[in-house]
């Protein structure tokens, strides 16, 4: 058997890691201003935290957790989602006595045993915020605003936010019953998963992407028409807030999100598949590629870049003090995928080193070790191949890299404290004082 990384888990290289850092930095700048403090929780937690937090009927708990029994006999799980861990940390560290709201943000990996496909991995990275202690609609508006603002700041455009409300413990049970009755009458036409969802939580049927269930969904009663007075007011004010900030949103009465802990406001953000985008692509691409582009665009617009919502009941589920809260999380993998796609058009090559440091003989090799550090301090980009002995090969490499000047150090040069500078363009060589090598390279016109 070949030793390889696990299905759905990837090695990340510098190109990706730099983008991760860039996104984190932009997010941090915005979040610092709004009074958020960073938190990191352990990747491994007691399984119960997620089972009770996310809900037994959730897809995550039913199918997607990486769980095992530790040597000590504890049932543990890799974090599939940050929110329950953050709520645990909030109470464990007495943050509930801090002035409200408590604003926290995080960035790290989550694990879900899902079928890997484009934009879906088993280890993926989320960046998100949680605001604990505010029940006001205005916090929902601010959270959605931050969600949008961070993505906009990192250069994503044509974003659309899908919004819905799923009510609270006042109005949702009644709606669930109405929906359940409607679905039960059409049970035979539902997909196998939805037949099961119907038993566990009928709301989850609204989340189904199967074609046969779409037809049934379209006619289903909508929670928007069954909201209690308080939920209605909350949602109305929240939407007014979004309008005030001119945020681009659509109402999606079927958006329920996959987790049981949500109450009232839920939202997800997508890249909008506008006609204008497609037209622009058509101008840029050959006709035969257009259909592919369209297909790809459609696929991409179907996967959410991030999502979130209000979860006023989560703390209560654990028997902790009632704590209204709202937050979001977005998938860094998906965002990076989008950025890379845009940046490909203007592919940046890595900078060519200013000099190549070549050496011949053991004494020269050793001397180069210290010399490299001097170049670093002077911020001069140097390439080298210290492990090689052949000067010819070293010059070939320098040529391949496109380096203009090669510094050559041999036994004789070390003893005389000199170094050779070779101009790769003209082939001319000059011997200079070793101590003056850096000054020589820095000379204007070189
Ligand atoms: P969720 O709370 O499940 O909606 O997750 C929030 C965001 O995390 C999603 O909108 C995705 O961008 C990202 N995400 C969730 N699951 C995965 C996955 N398996 N692979 C990559 N990204 C994911």
Short mmCIF file of C-alpha atoms and ligand atoms in Angstrom, two decimals:
data_model
loop_
_atom_site.label_atom_id
_atom_site.label_comp_id
_atom_site.label_asym_id
_atom_site.label_seq_id
_atom_site.Cartn_x
_atom_site.Cartn_y
_atom_site.Cartn_z
CA UNK A 1 0.00 0.00 0.00
CA UNK A 2 1.31 3.44 -0.94
CA UNK A 3 1.75 5.86 1.95
CA UNK A 4 -0.29 8.90 1.01
CA UNK A 5 -2.24 11.65 2.74
CA UNK A 6 -5.76 10.55 3.71
CA UNK A 7 -8.74 10.98 1.41
CA UNK A 8 -10.03 14.54 1.59
CA UNK A 9 -6.94 15.77 3.45
CA UNK A 10 -4.35 17.81 1.59
CA UNK A 11 -0.82 19.02 1.93
CA UNK A 12 -0.79 22.79 1.64
CA UNK A 13 2.06 24.63 -0.01
CA UNK A 14 3.43 28.11 0.31
CA UNK A 15 1.16 29.55 -2.36
CA UNK A 16 -1.90 28.52 -0.30
CA UNK A 17 -0.38 29.29 3.08
CA UNK A 18 0.42 32.84 2.01
CA UNK A 19 -3.20 33.32 0.98
CA UNK A 20 -4.35 31.94 4.36
CA UNK A 21 -2.14 34.52 6.08
CA UNK A 22 -3.37 37.32 3.83
CA UNK A 23 -7.01 36.52 4.62
CA UNK A 24 -6.32 36.21 8.34
CA UNK A 25 -4.50 39.53 8.34
CA UNK A 26 -7.35 41.35 6.57
CA UNK A 27 -9.88 39.76 8.91
CA UNK A 28 -7.83 40.61 11.99
CA UNK A 29 -7.54 44.29 10.98
CA UNK A 30 -11.31 44.60 10.65
CA UNK A 31 -12.10 42.51 13.74
CA UNK A 32 -9.58 44.35 15.94
CA UNK A 33 -11.40 47.58 15.18
CA UNK A 34 -14.72 46.03 16.21
CA UNK A 35 -13.30 44.72 19.49
CA UNK A 36 -12.88 41.02 18.72
CA UNK A 37 -10.30 38.86 20.51
CA UNK A 38 -8.80 35.76 18.93
CA UNK A 39 -9.40 32.36 20.48
CA UNK A 40 -8.09 28.89 19.61
CA UNK A 41 -9.68 25.80 21.13
CA UNK A 42 -8.32 22.22 21.07
CA UNK A 43 -8.90 20.26 17.88
CA UNK A 44 -9.99 17.29 19.98
CA UNK A 45 -12.96 17.52 22.36
CA UNK A 46 -15.37 15.18 24.11
CA UNK A 47 -17.77 13.78 21.51
CA UNK A 48 -20.70 14.76 23.72
CA UNK A 49 -19.95 18.45 23.15
CA UNK A 50 -20.73 18.15 19.45
CA UNK A 51 -23.43 15.51 19.81
CA UNK A 52 -25.45 17.65 22.20
CA UNK A 53 -24.43 20.95 20.63
CA UNK A 54 -24.99 20.21 16.96
CA UNK A 55 -27.95 17.91 17.58
CA UNK A 56 -28.47 14.20 16.99
CA UNK A 57 -30.46 14.84 13.83
CA UNK A 58 -27.73 16.91 12.21
CA UNK A 59 -25.81 15.46 9.29
CA UNK A 60 -22.58 16.20 11.14
CA UNK A 61 -23.42 14.08 14.16
CA UNK A 62 -25.15 11.37 12.17
CA UNK A 63 -22.47 10.80 9.56
CA UNK A 64 -19.55 13.17 9.61
CA UNK A 65 -17.66 13.04 12.89
CA UNK A 66 -14.17 11.61 13.21
CA UNK A 67 -14.71 9.93 16.58
CA UNK A 68 -12.77 7.36 18.55
CA UNK A 69 -12.31 6.01 22.03
CA UNK A 70 -9.13 7.16 23.78
CA UNK A 71 -6.80 4.85 25.72
CA UNK A 72 -8.43 6.22 28.87
CA UNK A 73 -11.87 5.15 27.58
CA UNK A 74 -13.20 8.62 26.72
CA UNK A 75 -15.24 9.19 23.57
CA UNK A 76 -13.49 11.93 21.65
CA UNK A 77 -14.09 13.70 18.33
CA UNK A 78 -12.11 15.93 16.04
CA UNK A 79 -13.84 19.30 15.92
CA UNK A 80 -16.36 19.38 13.03
CA UNK A 81 -17.37 22.95 13.86
CA UNK A 82 -16.03 25.65 16.20
CA UNK A 83 -19.23 26.98 17.78
CA UNK A 84 -19.81 24.35 20.52
CA UNK A 85 -16.11 24.54 21.53
CA UNK A 86 -16.29 28.30 21.82
CA UNK A 87 -19.43 28.16 23.93
CA UNK A 88 -17.68 25.61 26.18
CA UNK A 89 -14.60 27.85 26.49
CA UNK A 90 -16.81 30.87 27.23
CA UNK A 91 -18.25 29.17 30.31
CA UNK A 92 -15.14 27.23 31.30
CA UNK A 93 -13.15 30.46 31.55
CA UNK A 94 -15.86 32.55 33.21
CA UNK A 95 -16.27 34.86 30.22
CA UNK A 96 -19.98 34.98 31.05
CA UNK A 97 -19.24 37.61 33.72
CA UNK A 98 -17.53 39.95 31.22
CA UNK A 99 -19.37 42.99 29.86
CA UNK A 100 -21.63 41.91 27.00
CA UNK A 101 -21.34 41.15 24.24
CA UNK A 102 -18.17 39.08 24.26
CA UNK A 103 -16.66 39.16 20.76
CA UNK A 104 -14.42 36.28 19.74
CA UNK A 105 -12.87 35.19 16.44
CA UNK A 106 -11.06 32.05 15.36
CA UNK A 107 -9.23 30.51 12.46
CA UNK A 108 -8.22 26.86 12.19
CA UNK A 109 -9.03 23.42 10.87
CA UNK A 110 -12.23 21.42 11.19
CA UNK A 111 -12.85 17.79 10.29
CA UNK A 112 -15.88 16.20 8.68
CA UNK A 113 -16.16 12.75 7.18
CA UNK A 114 -17.77 13.89 3.94
CA UNK A 115 -17.58 12.65 0.37
CA UNK A 116 -14.68 14.69 -1.02
CA UNK A 117 -15.47 16.77 -4.10
CA UNK A 118 -14.65 20.24 -5.46
CA UNK A 119 -14.53 22.60 -2.46
CA UNK A 120 -15.35 19.83 0.00
CA UNK A 121 -12.62 18.23 2.08
CA UNK A 122 -12.39 16.10 5.21
CA UNK A 123 -9.95 18.51 6.79
CA UNK A 124 -10.83 22.08 5.94
CA UNK A 125 -10.17 25.51 7.38
CA UNK A 126 -12.65 27.92 8.84
CA UNK A 127 -12.39 31.51 9.93
CA UNK A 128 -15.27 32.87 11.92
CA UNK A 129 -16.63 35.03 14.70
CA UNK A 130 -18.97 34.45 17.63
CA UNK A 131 -20.73 37.28 19.47
CA UNK A 132 -22.01 36.09 22.85
CA UNK A 133 -24.48 37.84 25.09
CA UNK A 134 -26.61 39.96 22.76
CA UNK A 135 -30.14 39.09 21.78
CA UNK A 136 -30.69 42.19 19.67
CA UNK A 137 -31.39 42.12 15.93
CA UNK A 138 -28.70 44.78 15.54
CA UNK A 139 -26.01 42.23 16.44
CA UNK A 140 -27.28 39.95 13.65
CA UNK A 141 -26.95 42.88 11.25
CA UNK A 142 -23.43 43.67 12.46
CA UNK A 143 -22.34 40.05 12.19
CA UNK A 144 -23.62 39.76 8.61
CA UNK A 145 -21.94 43.07 7.81
CA UNK A 146 -18.57 41.84 9.13
CA UNK A 147 -19.00 38.58 7.26
CA UNK A 148 -19.54 40.48 4.02
CA UNK A 149 -16.92 43.14 4.72
CA UNK A 150 -14.10 40.66 5.33
CA UNK A 151 -14.82 38.83 2.07
CA UNK A 152 -15.09 42.11 0.18
CA UNK A 153 -11.81 43.38 1.65
CA UNK A 154 -9.90 40.33 0.47
CA UNK A 155 -11.07 41.08 -3.04
CA UNK A 156 -14.12 38.88 -3.55
CA UNK A 157 -16.89 40.56 -5.45
CA UNK A 158 -20.31 39.64 -6.82
CA UNK A 159 -21.30 38.18 -3.48
CA UNK A 160 -24.87 37.51 -2.50
CA UNK A 161 -26.13 36.77 0.99
CA UNK A 162 -29.03 34.35 1.42
CA UNK A 163 -31.12 35.12 4.46
CA UNK A 164 -33.88 33.38 6.35
CA UNK A 165 -35.33 33.06 9.82
CA UNK A 166 -36.15 29.72 11.37
CA UNK A 167 -38.11 31.10 14.31
CA UNK A 168 -37.63 30.14 17.95
CA UNK A 169 -39.04 27.70 20.51
CA UNK A 170 -42.31 29.69 20.47
CA UNK A 171 -43.19 29.35 16.81
CA UNK A 172 -40.96 26.62 15.36
CA UNK A 173 -42.66 23.60 17.02
CA UNK A 174 -46.02 24.56 15.55
CA UNK A 175 -44.47 25.13 12.11
CA UNK A 176 -42.59 21.83 12.33
CA UNK A 177 -45.88 20.07 12.93
CA UNK A 178 -47.52 21.76 9.93
CA UNK A 179 -44.51 20.96 7.73
CA UNK A 180 -44.40 17.40 8.99
CA UNK A 181 -48.05 16.84 8.08
CA UNK A 182 -47.46 18.27 4.61
CA UNK A 183 -44.38 16.09 4.05
CA UNK A 184 -45.93 12.93 5.45
CA UNK A 185 -48.65 13.17 2.83
CA UNK A 186 -45.91 13.17 0.17
CA UNK A 187 -43.57 10.74 1.91
CA UNK A 188 -43.42 8.30 -0.99
CA UNK A 189 -42.05 10.94 -3.32
CA UNK A 190 -39.20 11.93 -0.99
CA UNK A 191 -35.63 10.65 -1.37
CA UNK A 192 -34.42 7.96 1.04
CA UNK A 193 -32.46 10.47 3.16
CA UNK A 194 -35.46 12.76 3.48
CA UNK A 195 -37.70 9.89 4.61
CA UNK A 196 -35.28 9.54 7.49
CA UNK A 197 -35.04 13.33 7.99
CA UNK A 198 -38.82 13.47 8.21
CA UNK A 199 -38.64 11.30 11.33
CA UNK A 200 -35.73 13.17 12.96
CA UNK A 201 -36.28 16.77 11.93
CA UNK A 202 -38.61 17.72 9.05
CA UNK A 203 -36.91 21.11 8.68
CA UNK A 204 -33.87 19.32 7.27
CA UNK A 205 -35.92 18.20 4.26
CA UNK A 206 -35.93 21.86 3.16
CA UNK A 207 -32.14 21.62 2.95
CA UNK A 208 -32.17 18.67 0.51
CA UNK A 209 -30.57 19.16 -2.90
CA UNK A 210 -32.18 16.08 -4.54
CA UNK A 211 -34.28 16.98 -7.55
CA UNK A 212 -37.34 14.94 -6.51
CA UNK A 213 -37.45 16.76 -3.17
CA UNK A 214 -37.16 20.20 -4.83
CA UNK A 215 -40.65 19.85 -6.28
CA UNK A 216 -42.11 19.01 -2.89
CA UNK A 217 -40.17 21.84 -1.23
CA UNK A 218 -41.57 24.44 -3.61
CA UNK A 219 -45.13 23.85 -2.38
CA UNK A 220 -44.23 23.40 1.28
CA UNK A 221 -45.56 25.79 3.95
CA UNK A 222 -43.02 28.49 4.79
CA UNK A 223 -41.92 29.39 8.29
CA UNK A 224 -41.99 33.07 7.34
CA UNK A 225 -45.78 32.81 7.38
CA UNK A 226 -45.83 31.11 10.79
CA UNK A 227 -43.50 33.33 12.83
CA UNK A 228 -44.50 34.48 16.31
CA UNK A 229 -44.70 38.22 16.96
CA UNK A 230 -41.22 38.53 18.51
CA UNK A 231 -39.47 36.57 15.77
CA UNK A 232 -41.31 38.57 13.13
CA UNK A 233 -40.21 41.87 14.68
CA UNK A 234 -36.62 40.61 15.07
CA UNK A 235 -36.44 39.58 11.42
CA UNK A 236 -38.04 42.77 10.13
CA UNK A 237 -35.60 44.99 12.05
CA UNK A 238 -32.66 42.83 10.98
CA UNK A 239 -33.61 43.25 7.31
CA UNK A 240 -33.99 47.00 7.81
CA UNK A 241 -30.44 46.98 9.21
CA UNK A 242 -29.14 45.17 6.11
CA UNK A 243 -30.90 47.73 3.91
CA UNK A 244 -29.35 50.56 5.92
CA UNK A 245 -25.89 49.09 5.16
CA UNK A 246 -26.84 48.44 1.51
CA UNK A 247 -25.86 44.78 1.78
CA UNK A 248 -26.81 42.57 -1.19
CA UNK A 249 -29.17 39.88 0.06
CA UNK A 250 -31.96 37.57 -1.08
CA UNK A 251 -34.61 35.98 1.07
CA UNK A 252 -34.44 32.19 0.86
CA UNK A 253 -37.36 30.62 2.71
CA UNK A 254 -35.76 27.17 2.40
CA UNK A 255 -32.46 28.05 4.04
CA UNK A 256 -32.43 26.18 7.36
CA UNK A 257 -28.69 25.41 7.84
CA UNK A 258 -27.57 21.97 8.86
CA UNK A 259 -27.37 22.34 12.61
CA UNK A 260 -30.08 22.07 15.22
CA UNK A 261 -28.77 24.85 17.43
CA UNK A 262 -29.84 27.74 15.21
CA UNK A 263 -32.69 30.05 16.19
CA UNK A 264 -34.17 32.96 14.25
CA UNK A 265 -31.63 34.46 11.81
CA UNK A 266 -29.70 32.17 9.46
CA UNK A 267 -27.59 33.19 6.45
CA UNK A 268 -25.13 31.91 3.89
CA UNK A 269 -22.96 33.72 1.40
CA UNK A 270 -22.43 32.74 -2.24
CA UNK A 271 -20.70 34.04 -5.29
CA UNK A 272 -23.38 35.48 -7.54
CA UNK A 273 -23.68 33.99 -10.98
CA UNK A 274 -24.61 37.22 -12.68
CA UNK A 275 -25.16 37.46 -16.43
CA UNK A 276 -22.51 40.18 -16.48
CA UNK A 277 -19.86 37.82 -15.08
CA UNK A 278 -20.62 35.25 -17.71
CA UNK A 279 -20.55 37.86 -20.49
CA UNK A 280 -17.15 39.03 -19.27
CA UNK A 281 -15.89 35.44 -19.37
CA UNK A 282 -17.27 35.06 -22.89
CA UNK A 283 -15.25 38.04 -24.04
CA UNK A 284 -12.15 36.55 -22.53
CA UNK A 285 -12.54 32.97 -23.69
CA UNK A 286 -13.02 31.04 -26.88
CA UNK A 287 -16.63 30.11 -27.65
CA UNK A 288 -16.07 26.37 -27.05
CA UNK A 289 -14.82 27.06 -23.54
CA UNK A 290 -17.88 29.10 -22.64
CA UNK A 291 -20.14 26.19 -21.88
CA UNK A 292 -17.50 24.72 -19.56
CA UNK A 293 -17.19 28.10 -17.83
CA UNK A 294 -20.93 28.28 -17.36
CA UNK A 295 -21.04 24.77 -15.91
CA UNK A 296 -18.16 25.53 -13.58
CA UNK A 297 -19.74 28.84 -12.52
CA UNK A 298 -22.99 27.08 -11.78
CA UNK A 299 -21.19 24.53 -9.63
CA UNK A 300 -19.32 27.23 -7.75
CA UNK A 301 -22.39 29.31 -7.09
CA UNK A 302 -24.03 26.31 -5.48
CA UNK A 303 -21.42 25.95 -2.77
CA UNK A 304 -21.58 28.38 0.09
CA UNK A 305 -18.45 30.35 0.95
CA UNK A 306 -19.66 30.61 4.50
CA UNK A 307 -22.65 30.62 6.73
CA UNK A 308 -23.89 31.42 10.17
CA UNK A 309 -26.78 32.42 12.32
CA UNK A 310 -28.19 33.02 15.76
CA UNK A 311 -28.05 30.23 18.33
CA UNK A 312 -29.84 31.42 21.45
CA UNK A 313 -30.53 27.89 22.72
CA UNK A 314 -27.08 26.33 22.52
CA UNK A 315 -25.97 27.22 26.07
CA UNK A 316 -29.27 25.93 27.47
CA UNK A 317 -28.71 22.57 25.75
CA UNK A 318 -25.70 22.05 28.02
CA UNK A 319 -27.50 23.30 31.12
CA UNK A 320 -25.48 26.54 31.13
CA UNK A 321 -26.83 30.01 31.70
CA UNK A 322 -29.03 31.19 28.85
CA UNK A 323 -26.77 33.09 26.46
CA UNK A 324 -28.07 34.58 23.25
CA UNK A 325 -25.40 34.43 20.57
CA UNK A 326 -24.79 34.86 16.87
CA UNK A 327 -21.84 34.06 14.63
CA UNK A 328 -20.55 32.99 11.24
CA UNK A 329 -17.84 30.78 9.80
CA UNK A 330 -16.45 30.77 6.32
CA UNK A 331 -14.46 28.14 4.50
CA UNK A 332 -10.94 29.32 3.77
CA UNK A 333 -10.36 26.47 1.28
CA UNK A 334 -13.25 27.63 -0.90
CA UNK A 335 -12.26 31.29 -0.68
CA UNK A 336 -8.67 30.52 -1.57
CA UNK A 337 -9.87 28.44 -4.51
CA UNK A 338 -11.80 31.45 -5.81
CA UNK A 339 -8.90 33.86 -5.29
CA UNK A 340 -6.50 31.53 -7.07
CA UNK A 341 -8.84 31.27 -10.00
CA UNK A 342 -8.91 35.06 -10.40
CA UNK A 343 -5.19 35.46 -9.84
CA UNK A 344 -4.29 32.84 -12.45
CA UNK A 345 -5.09 35.41 -15.10
CA UNK A 346 -2.16 37.50 -13.91
CA UNK A 347 0.21 34.76 -12.85
CA UNK A 348 3.04 36.15 -10.78
CA UNK A 349 6.44 34.50 -11.11
CA UNK A 350 8.62 34.27 -8.01
CA UNK A 351 11.22 37.09 -7.86
CA UNK A 352 14.57 36.32 -9.53
CA UNK A 353 17.41 36.29 -6.97
CA UNK A 354 19.83 39.21 -7.29
CA UNK A 355 22.94 37.02 -7.06
CA UNK A 356 24.00 33.40 -7.10
CA UNK A 357 26.72 32.41 -4.68
CA UNK A 358 28.90 29.68 -6.23
CA UNK A 359 31.79 27.94 -4.52
CA UNK A 360 34.61 25.53 -5.21
CA UNK A 361 36.21 23.51 -2.41
CA UNK A 362 35.48 22.83 1.26
CA UNK A 363 37.04 26.04 2.57
CA UNK A 364 34.91 28.15 0.22
CA UNK A 365 31.75 26.19 1.15
CA UNK A 366 32.31 27.01 4.83
CA UNK A 367 33.01 30.67 4.08
CA UNK A 368 29.73 30.87 2.14
CA UNK A 369 27.71 29.94 5.23
CA UNK A 370 28.57 33.23 6.92
CA UNK A 371 28.39 35.20 3.67
CA UNK A 372 24.78 34.15 3.08
CA UNK A 373 23.80 35.65 6.42
CA UNK A 374 25.47 38.95 5.48
CA UNK A 375 23.37 39.07 2.31
CA UNK A 376 20.20 38.32 4.29
CA UNK A 377 20.93 41.22 6.64
CA UNK A 378 21.38 43.50 3.62
CA UNK A 379 18.08 42.17 2.18
CA UNK A 380 19.80 40.96 -1.01
CA UNK A 381 18.08 37.88 -2.40
CA UNK A 382 20.72 35.16 -2.97
CA UNK A 383 20.45 31.73 -4.50
CA UNK A 384 22.99 29.02 -3.83
CA UNK A 385 23.67 25.36 -4.32
CA UNK A 386 26.15 24.74 -1.53
CA UNK A 387 25.76 20.99 -1.62
CA UNK A 388 27.16 20.81 -5.16
CA UNK A 389 30.84 20.69 -6.04
CA UNK A 390 30.88 21.31 -9.80
CA UNK A 391 31.23 24.98 -10.72
CA UNK A 392 29.88 24.27 -14.20
CA UNK A 393 26.64 22.90 -12.76
CA UNK A 394 26.30 25.83 -10.38
CA UNK A 395 26.64 28.28 -13.27
CA UNK A 396 24.02 26.35 -15.24
CA UNK A 397 21.59 26.63 -12.33
CA UNK A 398 22.26 30.36 -11.99
CA UNK A 399 21.54 30.72 -15.69
CA UNK A 400 18.29 28.77 -15.40
CA UNK A 401 17.18 30.98 -12.54
CA UNK A 402 17.87 34.05 -14.66
CA UNK A 403 20.33 35.51 -12.14
CA UNK A 404 22.45 38.34 -13.53
CA UNK A 405 25.49 38.15 -11.19
CA UNK A 406 27.28 35.09 -9.89
CA UNK A 407 29.76 35.44 -7.06
CA UNK A 408 32.41 32.74 -7.25
CA UNK A 409 34.50 31.77 -4.27
CA UNK A 410 37.34 29.26 -4.55
CA UNK A 411 40.19 28.18 -2.22
CA UNK A 412 42.51 30.86 -3.68
CA UNK A 413 39.91 33.61 -3.26
CA UNK A 414 39.24 32.64 0.35
CA UNK A 415 42.94 32.77 1.19
CA UNK A 416 43.34 36.14 -0.55
CA UNK A 417 40.03 37.42 0.88
CA UNK A 418 38.76 38.10 -2.63
CA UNK A 419 35.69 37.03 -4.65
CA UNK A 420 34.95 36.84 -8.37
CA UNK A 421 31.90 38.63 -9.76
CA UNK A 422 30.67 37.19 -13.05
CA UNK A 423 28.17 39.07 -15.16
CA UNK A 424 26.07 36.31 -16.72
CA UNK A 425 24.82 38.63 -19.46
CA UNK A 426 28.22 39.80 -20.77
CA UNK A 427 30.31 36.90 -19.49
CA UNK A 428 32.77 39.43 -18.01
CA UNK A 429 34.44 38.61 -14.70
CA UNK A 430 36.10 40.86 -12.12
CA UNK A 431 37.91 40.09 -8.87
CA UNK A 432 36.89 42.24 -5.90
CA UNK A 433 37.71 42.41 -2.22
CA UNK A 434 35.53 39.92 -0.31
CA UNK A 435 34.58 42.57 2.24
CA UNK A 436 33.39 44.84 -0.57
CA UNK A 437 31.31 42.20 -2.37
CA UNK A 438 28.00 43.43 -1.01
CA UNK A 439 28.83 47.07 -1.74
CA UNK A 440 29.81 46.05 -5.26
CA UNK A 441 26.50 44.24 -5.86
CA UNK A 442 24.57 47.20 -4.51
CA UNK A 443 26.33 49.67 -6.83
CA UNK A 444 23.84 51.65 -8.90
CA UNK A 445 23.66 50.40 -12.44
CA UNK A 446 24.38 46.81 -11.46
P1 LIG B 1 -21.23 25.21 7.77
O1 LIG B 1 -21.37 25.86 9.10
O2 LIG B 1 -21.30 23.76 7.76
O3 LIG B 1 -22.15 25.85 6.76
O4 LIG B 1 -19.75 25.58 7.30
C1 LIG B 1 -19.35 26.91 7.11
C2 LIG B 1 -18.47 27.00 5.90
O5 LIG B 1 -17.35 26.14 6.04
C3 LIG B 1 -19.13 26.55 4.60
O6 LIG B 1 -19.89 27.57 4.01
C4 LIG B 1 -17.93 26.18 3.76
O7 LIG B 1 -17.36 27.32 3.15
C5 LIG B 1 -16.98 25.64 4.78
N1 LIG B 1 -17.06 24.16 4.79
C6 LIG B 1 -17.93 23.36 5.45
N2 LIG B 1 -17.68 22.06 5.21
C7 LIG B 1 -16.61 22.02 4.39
C8 LIG B 1 -15.85 20.98 3.78
N3 LIG B 1 -16.12 19.70 4.00
N4 LIG B 1 -14.81 21.32 2.99
C9 LIG B 1 -14.51 22.63 2.76
N5 LIG B 1 -15.17 23.66 3.30
C10 LIG B 1 -16.22 23.37 4.10
#
